[in-house]
Short mmCIF file of N, CA and C in Angstrom, two decimals:
data_model
loop_
_atom_site.label_atom_id
_atom_site.label_comp_id
_atom_site.label_asym_id
_atom_site.label_seq_id
_atom_site.Cartn_x
_atom_site.Cartn_y
_atom_site.Cartn_z
N GLY A 1136 18.56 22.02 42.74
CA GLY A 1136 17.94 20.79 43.05
C GLY A 1136 17.38 20.12 41.81
N LYS A 1137 16.91 18.94 42.05
CA LYS A 1137 16.33 18.11 41.00
C LYS A 1137 14.84 18.41 40.87
N GLN A 1138 14.40 18.69 39.66
CA GLN A 1138 12.99 18.98 39.42
C GLN A 1138 12.24 17.68 39.13
N SER A 1139 11.12 17.49 39.74
CA SER A 1139 10.31 16.30 39.53
C SER A 1139 8.98 16.71 38.91
N LEU A 1140 8.74 16.21 37.72
CA LEU A 1140 7.49 16.54 37.03
C LEU A 1140 6.55 15.35 37.14
N GLY A 1141 5.32 15.62 37.50
CA GLY A 1141 4.33 14.56 37.66
C GLY A 1141 3.71 14.15 36.33
N ALA A 1142 2.88 13.11 36.39
CA ALA A 1142 2.23 12.57 35.19
C ALA A 1142 1.32 13.59 34.52
N ASP A 1143 0.76 14.52 35.31
CA ASP A 1143 -0.14 15.52 34.73
C ASP A 1143 0.61 16.55 33.87
N PHE A 1144 1.93 16.59 33.97
CA PHE A 1144 2.72 17.51 33.15
C PHE A 1144 2.78 17.05 31.70
N TYR A 1145 2.81 15.74 31.49
CA TYR A 1145 2.94 15.18 30.15
C TYR A 1145 1.56 14.94 29.54
N VAL A 1146 1.34 15.50 28.38
CA VAL A 1146 0.06 15.35 27.69
C VAL A 1146 0.34 14.87 26.28
N LYS A 1147 -0.37 13.82 25.89
CA LYS A 1147 -0.23 13.35 24.50
C LYS A 1147 -0.91 14.36 23.59
N GLU A 1148 -0.21 14.74 22.56
CA GLU A 1148 -0.78 15.68 21.61
C GLU A 1148 -1.31 14.91 20.41
N HIS A 1149 -2.34 15.44 19.80
CA HIS A 1149 -2.86 14.85 18.59
C HIS A 1149 -1.99 15.29 17.42
N THR A 1150 -1.47 14.31 16.69
CA THR A 1150 -0.54 14.63 15.60
C THR A 1150 -1.24 14.84 14.27
N LYS A 1151 -2.49 14.38 14.17
CA LYS A 1151 -3.19 14.46 12.88
C LYS A 1151 -3.24 15.88 12.31
N PRO A 1152 -3.65 16.89 13.08
CA PRO A 1152 -3.67 18.25 12.53
C PRO A 1152 -2.29 18.74 12.10
N LEU A 1153 -1.27 18.39 12.87
CA LEU A 1153 0.08 18.81 12.55
C LEU A 1153 0.57 18.13 11.27
N PHE A 1154 0.33 16.83 11.14
CA PHE A 1154 0.72 16.10 9.93
C PHE A 1154 0.00 16.65 8.71
N ARG A 1155 -1.27 16.95 8.87
CA ARG A 1155 -2.04 17.49 7.75
C ARG A 1155 -1.51 18.87 7.34
N LYS A 1156 -1.22 19.70 8.33
CA LYS A 1156 -0.72 21.05 8.06
C LYS A 1156 0.63 20.99 7.33
N LEU A 1157 1.51 20.09 7.76
CA LEU A 1157 2.84 19.98 7.17
C LEU A 1157 2.88 19.02 5.97
N GLU A 1158 1.70 18.47 5.63
CA GLU A 1158 1.57 17.53 4.51
C GLU A 1158 2.51 16.33 4.66
N LEU A 1159 2.51 15.75 5.86
CA LEU A 1159 3.32 14.57 6.16
C LEU A 1159 2.43 13.34 6.17
N MET A 1160 3.00 12.21 5.82
CA MET A 1160 2.27 10.95 5.87
C MET A 1160 2.59 10.25 7.18
N THR A 1161 1.60 9.55 7.72
CA THR A 1161 1.83 8.78 8.93
C THR A 1161 2.64 7.53 8.57
N VAL A 1162 3.17 6.86 9.56
CA VAL A 1162 3.94 5.64 9.32
C VAL A 1162 3.05 4.60 8.62
N HIS A 1163 1.82 4.48 9.06
CA HIS A 1163 0.89 3.54 8.43
C HIS A 1163 0.68 3.87 6.96
N ASN A 1164 0.47 5.13 6.64
CA ASN A 1164 0.27 5.54 5.24
C ASN A 1164 1.54 5.38 4.41
N LEU A 1165 2.70 5.64 5.02
CA LEU A 1165 3.97 5.44 4.31
C LEU A 1165 4.18 3.97 3.97
N TYR A 1166 3.85 3.09 4.93
CA TYR A 1166 3.97 1.66 4.70
C TYR A 1166 3.07 1.24 3.54
N PHE A 1167 1.81 1.66 3.58
CA PHE A 1167 0.85 1.32 2.53
C PHE A 1167 1.30 1.86 1.17
N TYR A 1168 1.77 3.09 1.15
CA TYR A 1168 2.22 3.73 -0.09
C TYR A 1168 3.37 2.95 -0.72
N HIS A 1169 4.39 2.65 0.07
CA HIS A 1169 5.56 1.93 -0.47
C HIS A 1169 5.21 0.50 -0.84
N TYR A 1170 4.34 -0.12 -0.07
CA TYR A 1170 3.92 -1.50 -0.34
C TYR A 1170 3.24 -1.57 -1.70
N ILE A 1171 2.25 -0.70 -1.92
CA ILE A 1171 1.50 -0.76 -3.18
C ILE A 1171 2.36 -0.29 -4.35
N ASN A 1172 3.25 0.63 -4.11
CA ASN A 1172 4.16 1.10 -5.15
C ASN A 1172 5.08 -0.04 -5.61
N ASP A 1173 5.63 -0.78 -4.65
CA ASP A 1173 6.51 -1.91 -4.98
C ASP A 1173 5.74 -3.03 -5.68
N VAL A 1174 4.56 -3.33 -5.20
CA VAL A 1174 3.75 -4.38 -5.83
C VAL A 1174 3.38 -3.97 -7.25
N GLY A 1175 3.02 -2.71 -7.43
CA GLY A 1175 2.69 -2.22 -8.77
C GLY A 1175 3.85 -2.38 -9.74
N LYS A 1176 5.04 -2.08 -9.29
CA LYS A 1176 6.23 -2.24 -10.15
C LYS A 1176 6.51 -3.71 -10.45
N ILE A 1177 6.32 -4.57 -9.45
CA ILE A 1177 6.53 -6.01 -9.67
C ILE A 1177 5.56 -6.53 -10.73
N LEU A 1178 4.30 -6.12 -10.62
CA LEU A 1178 3.30 -6.61 -11.56
C LEU A 1178 3.44 -5.99 -12.94
N LYS A 1179 3.78 -4.72 -12.99
CA LYS A 1179 3.90 -4.03 -14.28
C LYS A 1179 5.14 -4.49 -15.06
N TYR A 1180 6.27 -4.52 -14.40
CA TYR A 1180 7.53 -4.82 -15.09
C TYR A 1180 7.92 -6.30 -15.04
N ARG A 1181 7.11 -7.10 -14.32
CA ARG A 1181 7.31 -8.55 -14.22
C ARG A 1181 8.71 -8.91 -13.72
N THR A 1182 9.18 -8.11 -12.80
CA THR A 1182 10.50 -8.35 -12.25
C THR A 1182 10.52 -7.96 -10.78
N PRO A 1183 11.13 -8.66 -9.92
CA PRO A 1183 11.81 -9.94 -10.13
C PRO A 1183 10.79 -11.04 -10.43
N ILE A 1184 11.15 -11.90 -11.33
CA ILE A 1184 10.24 -12.94 -11.79
C ILE A 1184 9.83 -13.87 -10.66
N SER A 1185 10.70 -14.06 -9.68
CA SER A 1185 10.37 -14.93 -8.55
C SER A 1185 9.17 -14.39 -7.77
N LEU A 1186 9.03 -13.08 -7.66
CA LEU A 1186 7.88 -12.50 -6.98
C LEU A 1186 6.68 -12.42 -7.92
N HIS A 1187 6.92 -12.04 -9.17
CA HIS A 1187 5.82 -11.93 -10.13
C HIS A 1187 5.12 -13.27 -10.32
N SER A 1188 5.87 -14.36 -10.28
CA SER A 1188 5.30 -15.68 -10.50
C SER A 1188 4.38 -16.13 -9.35
N LEU A 1189 4.39 -15.41 -8.23
CA LEU A 1189 3.49 -15.73 -7.12
C LEU A 1189 2.05 -15.34 -7.40
N PHE A 1190 1.83 -14.50 -8.41
CA PHE A 1190 0.51 -13.96 -8.69
C PHE A 1190 -0.13 -14.64 -9.90
N LYS A 1191 -1.42 -14.91 -9.77
CA LYS A 1191 -2.23 -15.43 -10.87
C LYS A 1191 -3.26 -14.36 -11.20
N PHE A 1192 -3.36 -14.01 -12.48
CA PHE A 1192 -4.21 -12.90 -12.88
C PHE A 1192 -5.58 -13.36 -13.37
N SER A 1193 -6.54 -12.47 -13.20
CA SER A 1193 -7.90 -12.72 -13.68
C SER A 1193 -7.90 -12.69 -15.20
N ASN A 1194 -8.76 -13.49 -15.82
CA ASN A 1194 -8.88 -13.47 -17.28
C ASN A 1194 -10.22 -12.88 -17.71
N ARG A 1195 -10.92 -12.22 -16.79
CA ARG A 1195 -12.19 -11.57 -17.12
C ARG A 1195 -11.93 -10.28 -17.87
N ASN A 1196 -12.78 -9.97 -18.81
CA ASN A 1196 -12.65 -8.75 -19.60
C ASN A 1196 -12.69 -7.51 -18.72
N GLY A 1197 -11.69 -6.64 -18.84
CA GLY A 1197 -11.62 -5.41 -18.05
C GLY A 1197 -11.11 -5.61 -16.64
N LYS A 1198 -10.82 -6.83 -16.27
CA LYS A 1198 -10.35 -7.12 -14.91
C LYS A 1198 -8.97 -7.78 -14.93
N GLU A 1199 -8.23 -7.60 -16.00
CA GLU A 1199 -6.95 -8.28 -16.18
C GLU A 1199 -5.89 -7.88 -15.16
N THR A 1200 -6.09 -6.75 -14.50
CA THR A 1200 -5.10 -6.31 -13.51
C THR A 1200 -5.37 -6.88 -12.12
N LEU A 1201 -6.53 -7.49 -11.94
CA LEU A 1201 -6.85 -8.09 -10.63
C LEU A 1201 -6.15 -9.43 -10.50
N VAL A 1202 -5.79 -9.77 -9.28
CA VAL A 1202 -5.11 -11.04 -9.04
C VAL A 1202 -6.00 -11.96 -8.22
N TYR A 1203 -5.87 -13.26 -8.49
CA TYR A 1203 -6.56 -14.25 -7.66
C TYR A 1203 -5.81 -14.35 -6.34
N LEU A 1204 -6.56 -14.38 -5.26
CA LEU A 1204 -5.93 -14.47 -3.95
C LEU A 1204 -5.72 -15.94 -3.57
N PRO A 1205 -4.53 -16.25 -3.08
CA PRO A 1205 -4.30 -17.60 -2.59
C PRO A 1205 -5.04 -17.80 -1.27
N THR A 1206 -4.90 -18.94 -0.67
CA THR A 1206 -5.51 -19.21 0.63
C THR A 1206 -5.09 -18.13 1.62
N PRO A 1207 -6.06 -17.56 2.36
CA PRO A 1207 -5.72 -16.50 3.32
C PRO A 1207 -4.59 -16.92 4.27
N SER A 1208 -3.60 -16.06 4.36
CA SER A 1208 -2.45 -16.31 5.23
C SER A 1208 -1.69 -15.00 5.42
N ASP A 1209 -0.55 -15.08 6.05
CA ASP A 1209 0.32 -13.91 6.21
C ASP A 1209 1.36 -13.84 5.10
N SER A 1210 1.16 -14.59 4.03
CA SER A 1210 2.14 -14.61 2.95
C SER A 1210 2.13 -13.29 2.18
N PHE A 1211 3.24 -13.02 1.55
CA PHE A 1211 3.36 -11.82 0.74
C PHE A 1211 2.34 -11.82 -0.38
N ALA A 1212 2.16 -12.96 -1.05
CA ALA A 1212 1.24 -13.04 -2.20
C ALA A 1212 -0.19 -12.71 -1.78
N PHE A 1213 -0.62 -13.20 -0.63
CA PHE A 1213 -1.99 -12.93 -0.17
C PHE A 1213 -2.16 -11.46 0.20
N ARG A 1214 -1.26 -10.95 1.05
CA ARG A 1214 -1.39 -9.56 1.50
C ARG A 1214 -1.25 -8.58 0.34
N ALA A 1215 -0.25 -8.81 -0.51
CA ALA A 1215 -0.03 -7.92 -1.65
C ALA A 1215 -1.19 -7.99 -2.62
N GLY A 1216 -1.68 -9.19 -2.89
CA GLY A 1216 -2.81 -9.34 -3.80
C GLY A 1216 -4.07 -8.68 -3.30
N LYS A 1217 -4.33 -8.81 -2.02
CA LYS A 1217 -5.51 -8.21 -1.42
C LYS A 1217 -5.46 -6.68 -1.52
N ILE A 1218 -4.33 -6.11 -1.13
CA ILE A 1218 -4.16 -4.65 -1.21
C ILE A 1218 -4.19 -4.19 -2.67
N TRP A 1219 -3.54 -4.94 -3.55
CA TRP A 1219 -3.50 -4.57 -4.96
C TRP A 1219 -4.91 -4.53 -5.55
N ASN A 1220 -5.74 -5.52 -5.25
CA ASN A 1220 -7.10 -5.55 -5.79
C ASN A 1220 -7.93 -4.37 -5.29
N ILE A 1221 -7.73 -3.97 -4.04
CA ILE A 1221 -8.45 -2.81 -3.50
C ILE A 1221 -8.04 -1.55 -4.26
N VAL A 1222 -6.74 -1.37 -4.44
CA VAL A 1222 -6.24 -0.18 -5.14
C VAL A 1222 -6.69 -0.18 -6.60
N CYS A 1223 -6.63 -1.34 -7.26
CA CYS A 1223 -7.08 -1.43 -8.66
C CYS A 1223 -8.53 -1.00 -8.80
N ASN A 1224 -9.37 -1.44 -7.89
CA ASN A 1224 -10.78 -1.07 -7.95
C ASN A 1224 -10.98 0.41 -7.70
N LYS A 1225 -10.26 0.96 -6.73
CA LYS A 1225 -10.42 2.39 -6.41
C LYS A 1225 -9.91 3.28 -7.53
N LEU A 1226 -8.78 2.90 -8.14
CA LEU A 1226 -8.19 3.71 -9.22
C LEU A 1226 -8.70 3.31 -10.60
N LYS A 1227 -9.54 2.27 -10.63
CA LYS A 1227 -10.10 1.77 -11.89
C LYS A 1227 -9.01 1.41 -12.91
N LEU A 1228 -7.98 0.70 -12.43
CA LEU A 1228 -6.89 0.26 -13.31
C LEU A 1228 -7.35 -0.96 -14.10
N THR A 1229 -7.32 -0.87 -15.41
CA THR A 1229 -7.74 -1.99 -16.24
C THR A 1229 -6.59 -2.54 -17.09
N SER A 1230 -5.43 -1.91 -17.01
CA SER A 1230 -4.25 -2.41 -17.71
C SER A 1230 -3.01 -1.98 -16.95
N PHE A 1231 -1.89 -2.56 -17.33
CA PHE A 1231 -0.64 -2.23 -16.67
C PHE A 1231 0.11 -1.12 -17.40
N THR A 1232 -0.62 -0.22 -18.04
CA THR A 1232 0.01 0.89 -18.76
C THR A 1232 0.10 2.14 -17.89
N PHE A 1233 -0.28 2.03 -16.63
CA PHE A 1233 -0.22 3.20 -15.72
C PHE A 1233 1.23 3.61 -15.48
N LYS A 1234 1.40 4.88 -15.13
CA LYS A 1234 2.72 5.38 -14.75
C LYS A 1234 2.97 5.01 -13.30
N SER A 1235 4.18 4.62 -13.01
CA SER A 1235 4.50 4.17 -11.64
C SER A 1235 4.24 5.24 -10.60
N ASN A 1236 4.41 6.50 -10.95
CA ASN A 1236 4.19 7.57 -9.97
C ASN A 1236 2.70 7.86 -9.75
N MET A 1237 1.84 7.20 -10.54
CA MET A 1237 0.41 7.37 -10.39
C MET A 1237 -0.12 6.71 -9.13
N LEU A 1238 0.57 5.65 -8.70
CA LEU A 1238 0.14 4.93 -7.51
C LEU A 1238 0.45 5.78 -6.34
#
């Protein structure tokens, strides 16, 4: 016969302990990691120039790696600039001499 399993049979499991144990990144963390890695390469190597030209850099001493944010929107320049500035502050990046794998 056909077996019928009720809703109480299915239980959502918490994945956080399993991901931590296996040293896996969540989809959210993978997205953030690749996003900041790509932005870092665009800003460091100035290529592709079409994307690099979207960013305006700070001219304050020790803050040359920070970017001015355009008007808040869903644009790549705004989102990338916002995330980039957060990472720069946390990692204390003051120049573009960092190694790409450091991000």
